[in-house]
C-alpha positions as protocol buffer text, in pm:
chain_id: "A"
residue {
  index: 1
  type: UNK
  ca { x: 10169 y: 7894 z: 1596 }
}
residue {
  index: 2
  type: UNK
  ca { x: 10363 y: 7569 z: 1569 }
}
residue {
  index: 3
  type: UNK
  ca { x: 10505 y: 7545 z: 1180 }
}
residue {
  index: 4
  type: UNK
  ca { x: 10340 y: 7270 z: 955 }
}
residue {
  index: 5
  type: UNK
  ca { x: 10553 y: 7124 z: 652 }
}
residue {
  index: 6
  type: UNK
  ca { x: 10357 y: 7010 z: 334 }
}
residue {
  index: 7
  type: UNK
  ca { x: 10535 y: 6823 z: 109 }
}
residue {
  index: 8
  type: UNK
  ca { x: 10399 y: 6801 z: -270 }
}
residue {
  index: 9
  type: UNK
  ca { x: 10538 y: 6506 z: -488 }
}
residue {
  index: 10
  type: UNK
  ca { x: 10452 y: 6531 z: -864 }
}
residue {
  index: 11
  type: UNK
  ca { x: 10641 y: 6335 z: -1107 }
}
residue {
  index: 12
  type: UNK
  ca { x: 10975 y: 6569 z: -1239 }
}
residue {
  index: 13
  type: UNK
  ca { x: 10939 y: 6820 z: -922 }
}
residue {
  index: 14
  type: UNK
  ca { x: 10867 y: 7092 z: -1115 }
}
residue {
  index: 15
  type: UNK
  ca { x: 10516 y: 7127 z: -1219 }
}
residue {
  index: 16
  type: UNK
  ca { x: 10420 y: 7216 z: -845 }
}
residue {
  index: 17
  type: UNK
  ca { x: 10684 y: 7477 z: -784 }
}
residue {
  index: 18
  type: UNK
  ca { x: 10443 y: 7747 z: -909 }
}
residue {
  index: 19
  type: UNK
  ca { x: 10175 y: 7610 z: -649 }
}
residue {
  index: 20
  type: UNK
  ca { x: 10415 y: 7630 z: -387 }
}
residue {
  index: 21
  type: UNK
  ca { x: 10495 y: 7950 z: -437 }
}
residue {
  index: 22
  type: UNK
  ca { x: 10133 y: 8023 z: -416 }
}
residue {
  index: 23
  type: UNK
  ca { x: 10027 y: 7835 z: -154 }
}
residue {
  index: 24
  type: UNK
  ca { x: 10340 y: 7976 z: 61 }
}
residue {
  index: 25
  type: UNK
  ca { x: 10191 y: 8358 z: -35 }
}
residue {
  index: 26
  type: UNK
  ca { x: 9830 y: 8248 z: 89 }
}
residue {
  index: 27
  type: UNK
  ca { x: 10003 y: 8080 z: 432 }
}
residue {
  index: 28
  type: UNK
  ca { x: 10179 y: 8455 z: 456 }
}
residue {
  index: 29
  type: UNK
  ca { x: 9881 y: 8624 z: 408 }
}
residue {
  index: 30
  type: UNK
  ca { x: 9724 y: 8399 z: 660 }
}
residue {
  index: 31
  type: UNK
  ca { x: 9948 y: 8457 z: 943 }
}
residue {
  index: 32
  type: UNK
  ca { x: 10012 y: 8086 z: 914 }
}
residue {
  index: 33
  type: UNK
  ca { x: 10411 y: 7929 z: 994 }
}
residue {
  index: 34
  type: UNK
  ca { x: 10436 y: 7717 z: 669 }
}
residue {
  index: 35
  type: UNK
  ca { x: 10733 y: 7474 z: 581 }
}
residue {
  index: 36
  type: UNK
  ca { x: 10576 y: 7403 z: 131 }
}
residue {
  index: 37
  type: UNK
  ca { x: 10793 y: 7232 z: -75 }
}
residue {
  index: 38
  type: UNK
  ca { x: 10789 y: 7025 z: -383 }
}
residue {
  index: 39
  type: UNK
  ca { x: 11008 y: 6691 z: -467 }
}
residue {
  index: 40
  type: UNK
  ca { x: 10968 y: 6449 z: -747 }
}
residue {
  index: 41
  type: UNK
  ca { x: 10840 y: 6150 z: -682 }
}
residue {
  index: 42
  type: UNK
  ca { x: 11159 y: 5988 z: -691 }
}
residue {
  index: 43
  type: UNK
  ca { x: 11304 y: 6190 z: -383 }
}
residue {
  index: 44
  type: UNK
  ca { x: 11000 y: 6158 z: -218 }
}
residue {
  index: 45
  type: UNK
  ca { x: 11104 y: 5876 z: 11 }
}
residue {
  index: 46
  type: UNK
  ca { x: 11438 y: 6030 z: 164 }
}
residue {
  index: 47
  type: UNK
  ca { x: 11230 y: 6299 z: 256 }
}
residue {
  index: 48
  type: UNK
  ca { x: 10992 y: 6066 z: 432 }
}
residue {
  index: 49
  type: UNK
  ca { x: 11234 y: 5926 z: 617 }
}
residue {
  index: 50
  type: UNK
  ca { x: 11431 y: 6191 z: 687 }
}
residue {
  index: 51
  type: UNK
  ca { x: 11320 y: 6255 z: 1077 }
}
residue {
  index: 52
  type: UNK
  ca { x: 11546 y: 6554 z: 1134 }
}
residue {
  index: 53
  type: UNK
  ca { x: 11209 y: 6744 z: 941 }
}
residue {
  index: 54
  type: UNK
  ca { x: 10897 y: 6548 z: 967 }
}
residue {
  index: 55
  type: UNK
  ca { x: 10607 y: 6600 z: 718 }
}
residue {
  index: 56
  type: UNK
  ca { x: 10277 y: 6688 z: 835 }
}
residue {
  index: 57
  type: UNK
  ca { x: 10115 y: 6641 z: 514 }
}
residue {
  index: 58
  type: UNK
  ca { x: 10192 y: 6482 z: 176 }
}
residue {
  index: 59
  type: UNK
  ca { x: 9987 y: 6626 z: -124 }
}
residue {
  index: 60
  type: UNK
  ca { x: 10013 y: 6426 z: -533 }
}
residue {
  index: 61
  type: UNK
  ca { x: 9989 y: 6609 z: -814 }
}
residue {
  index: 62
  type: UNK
  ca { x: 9700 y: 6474 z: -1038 }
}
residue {
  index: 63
  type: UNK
  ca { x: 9976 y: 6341 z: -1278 }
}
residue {
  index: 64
  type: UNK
  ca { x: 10113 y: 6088 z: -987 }
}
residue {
  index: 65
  type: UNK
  ca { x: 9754 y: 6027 z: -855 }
}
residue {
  index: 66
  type: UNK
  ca { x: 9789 y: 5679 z: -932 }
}
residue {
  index: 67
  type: UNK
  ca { x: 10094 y: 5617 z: -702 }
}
residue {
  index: 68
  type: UNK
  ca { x: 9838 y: 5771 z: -367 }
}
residue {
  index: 69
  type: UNK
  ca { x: 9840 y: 5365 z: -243 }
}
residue {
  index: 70
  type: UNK
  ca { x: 10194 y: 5378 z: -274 }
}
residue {
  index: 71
  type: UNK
  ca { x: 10269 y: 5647 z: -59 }
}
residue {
  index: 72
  type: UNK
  ca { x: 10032 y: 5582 z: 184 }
}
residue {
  index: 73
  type: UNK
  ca { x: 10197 y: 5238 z: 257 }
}
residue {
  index: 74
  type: UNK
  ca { x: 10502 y: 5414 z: 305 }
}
residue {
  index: 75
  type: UNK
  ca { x: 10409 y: 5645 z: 518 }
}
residue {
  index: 76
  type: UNK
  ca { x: 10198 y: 5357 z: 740 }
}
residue {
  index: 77
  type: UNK
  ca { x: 10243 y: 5408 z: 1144 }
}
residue {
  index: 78
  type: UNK
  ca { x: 10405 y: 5768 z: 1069 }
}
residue {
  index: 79
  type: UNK
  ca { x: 10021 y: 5972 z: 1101 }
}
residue {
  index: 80
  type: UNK
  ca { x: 10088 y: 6165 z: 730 }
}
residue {
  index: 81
  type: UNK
  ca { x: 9790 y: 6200 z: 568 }
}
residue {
  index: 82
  type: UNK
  ca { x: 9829 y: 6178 z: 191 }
}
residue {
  index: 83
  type: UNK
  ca { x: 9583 y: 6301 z: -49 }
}
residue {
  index: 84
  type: UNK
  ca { x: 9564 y: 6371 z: -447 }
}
residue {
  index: 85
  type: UNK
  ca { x: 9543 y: 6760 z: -491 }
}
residue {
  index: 86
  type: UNK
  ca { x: 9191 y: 6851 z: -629 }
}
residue {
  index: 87
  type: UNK
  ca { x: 9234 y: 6859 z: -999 }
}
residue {
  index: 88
  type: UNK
  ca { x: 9058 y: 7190 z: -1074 }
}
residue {
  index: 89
  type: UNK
  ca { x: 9212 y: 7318 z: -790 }
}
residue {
  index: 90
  type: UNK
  ca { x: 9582 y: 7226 z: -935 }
}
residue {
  index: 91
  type: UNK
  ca { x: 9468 y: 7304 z: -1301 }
}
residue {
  index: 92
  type: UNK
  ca { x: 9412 y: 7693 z: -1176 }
}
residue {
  index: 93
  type: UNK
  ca { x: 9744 y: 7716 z: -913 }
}
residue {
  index: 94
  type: UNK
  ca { x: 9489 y: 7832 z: -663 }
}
residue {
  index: 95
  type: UNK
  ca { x: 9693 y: 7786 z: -364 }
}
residue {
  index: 96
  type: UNK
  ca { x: 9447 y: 7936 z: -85 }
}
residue {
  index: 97
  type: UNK
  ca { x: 9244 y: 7641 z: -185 }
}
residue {
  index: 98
  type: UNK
  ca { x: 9538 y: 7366 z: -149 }
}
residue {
  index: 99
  type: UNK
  ca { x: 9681 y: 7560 z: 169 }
}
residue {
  index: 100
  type: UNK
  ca { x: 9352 y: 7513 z: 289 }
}
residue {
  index: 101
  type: UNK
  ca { x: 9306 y: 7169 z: 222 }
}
residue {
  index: 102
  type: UNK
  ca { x: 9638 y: 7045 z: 316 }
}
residue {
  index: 103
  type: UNK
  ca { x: 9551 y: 7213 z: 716 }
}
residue {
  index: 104
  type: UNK
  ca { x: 9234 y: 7074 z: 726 }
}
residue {
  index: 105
  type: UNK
  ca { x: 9389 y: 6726 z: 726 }
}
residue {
  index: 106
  type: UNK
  ca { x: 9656 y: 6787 z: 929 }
}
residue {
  index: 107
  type: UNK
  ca { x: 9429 y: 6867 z: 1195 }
}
C-alpha cells in the first residue's frame, strides 16, 4: 500500500500532537502506511510547498476552522483536500474516526 501523509495545522502545533499519536496507532492497527503530522498554522505553508513530501490531505483543528478558505486557496491546482476536523471527534482524540475521515477524502 502506497503511504498517504496527513498534515494537521492547529494554531501553536501542539494541541493535535495527542491526535496524531492516535490516529498514527489506529493507521498501525489498520495495516495502513501513514505519514501524520502536526504543524502550526504558521509553518503550514513551507510544508505545502515543500514538494520533496507532498500532502495528501490537510486536516484544521476546530480552533483554526476559520482560516479553512485560506488554506484551500493555497493549496488551489495542488488536488489537497482540506477539511475542519469534526469537533466532537477532536474534543474526544478519537483518532480511528479522523484516520478515517482524512482516507475517505483522499480517495
Amino acid at each position: 500500500m502506497v503511504s498517504k501523509t496527513i498534515m494537521l495545522v492547529c494554531s501553536a502545533g501542539m494541541s493535535t500532537s495527542l491526535l496524531v499519536s492516535k490516529m498514527q496507532k489506529a493507521a498501525a492497527a489498520d495495516g495502513v502506511e501513514a505519514n501524520i503530522f502536526a504543524v502550526s498554522a504558521s509553518e503550514a505553508d513551507a510544508k505545502i510547498q515543500d514538494d520533496s513530501n507532498p500532502i495528501d490531505v490537510l486536516l484544521l483543528g476546530p480552533q483554526v476552522r476559520f482560516m479553512e478558505g485560506q488554506f484551500k486557496q493555497k493549496v488551489a491546482g495542488k488536488d489537497i483536500p482540506v477539511e475542519v476536523i469534526n469537533m466532537s471527534d477532536y474534543g474526544m482524540m478519537n483518532g480511528e474516526k479522523v484516520l478515517k475521515r482524512a482516507l475517505e477524502l483522499i480517495k
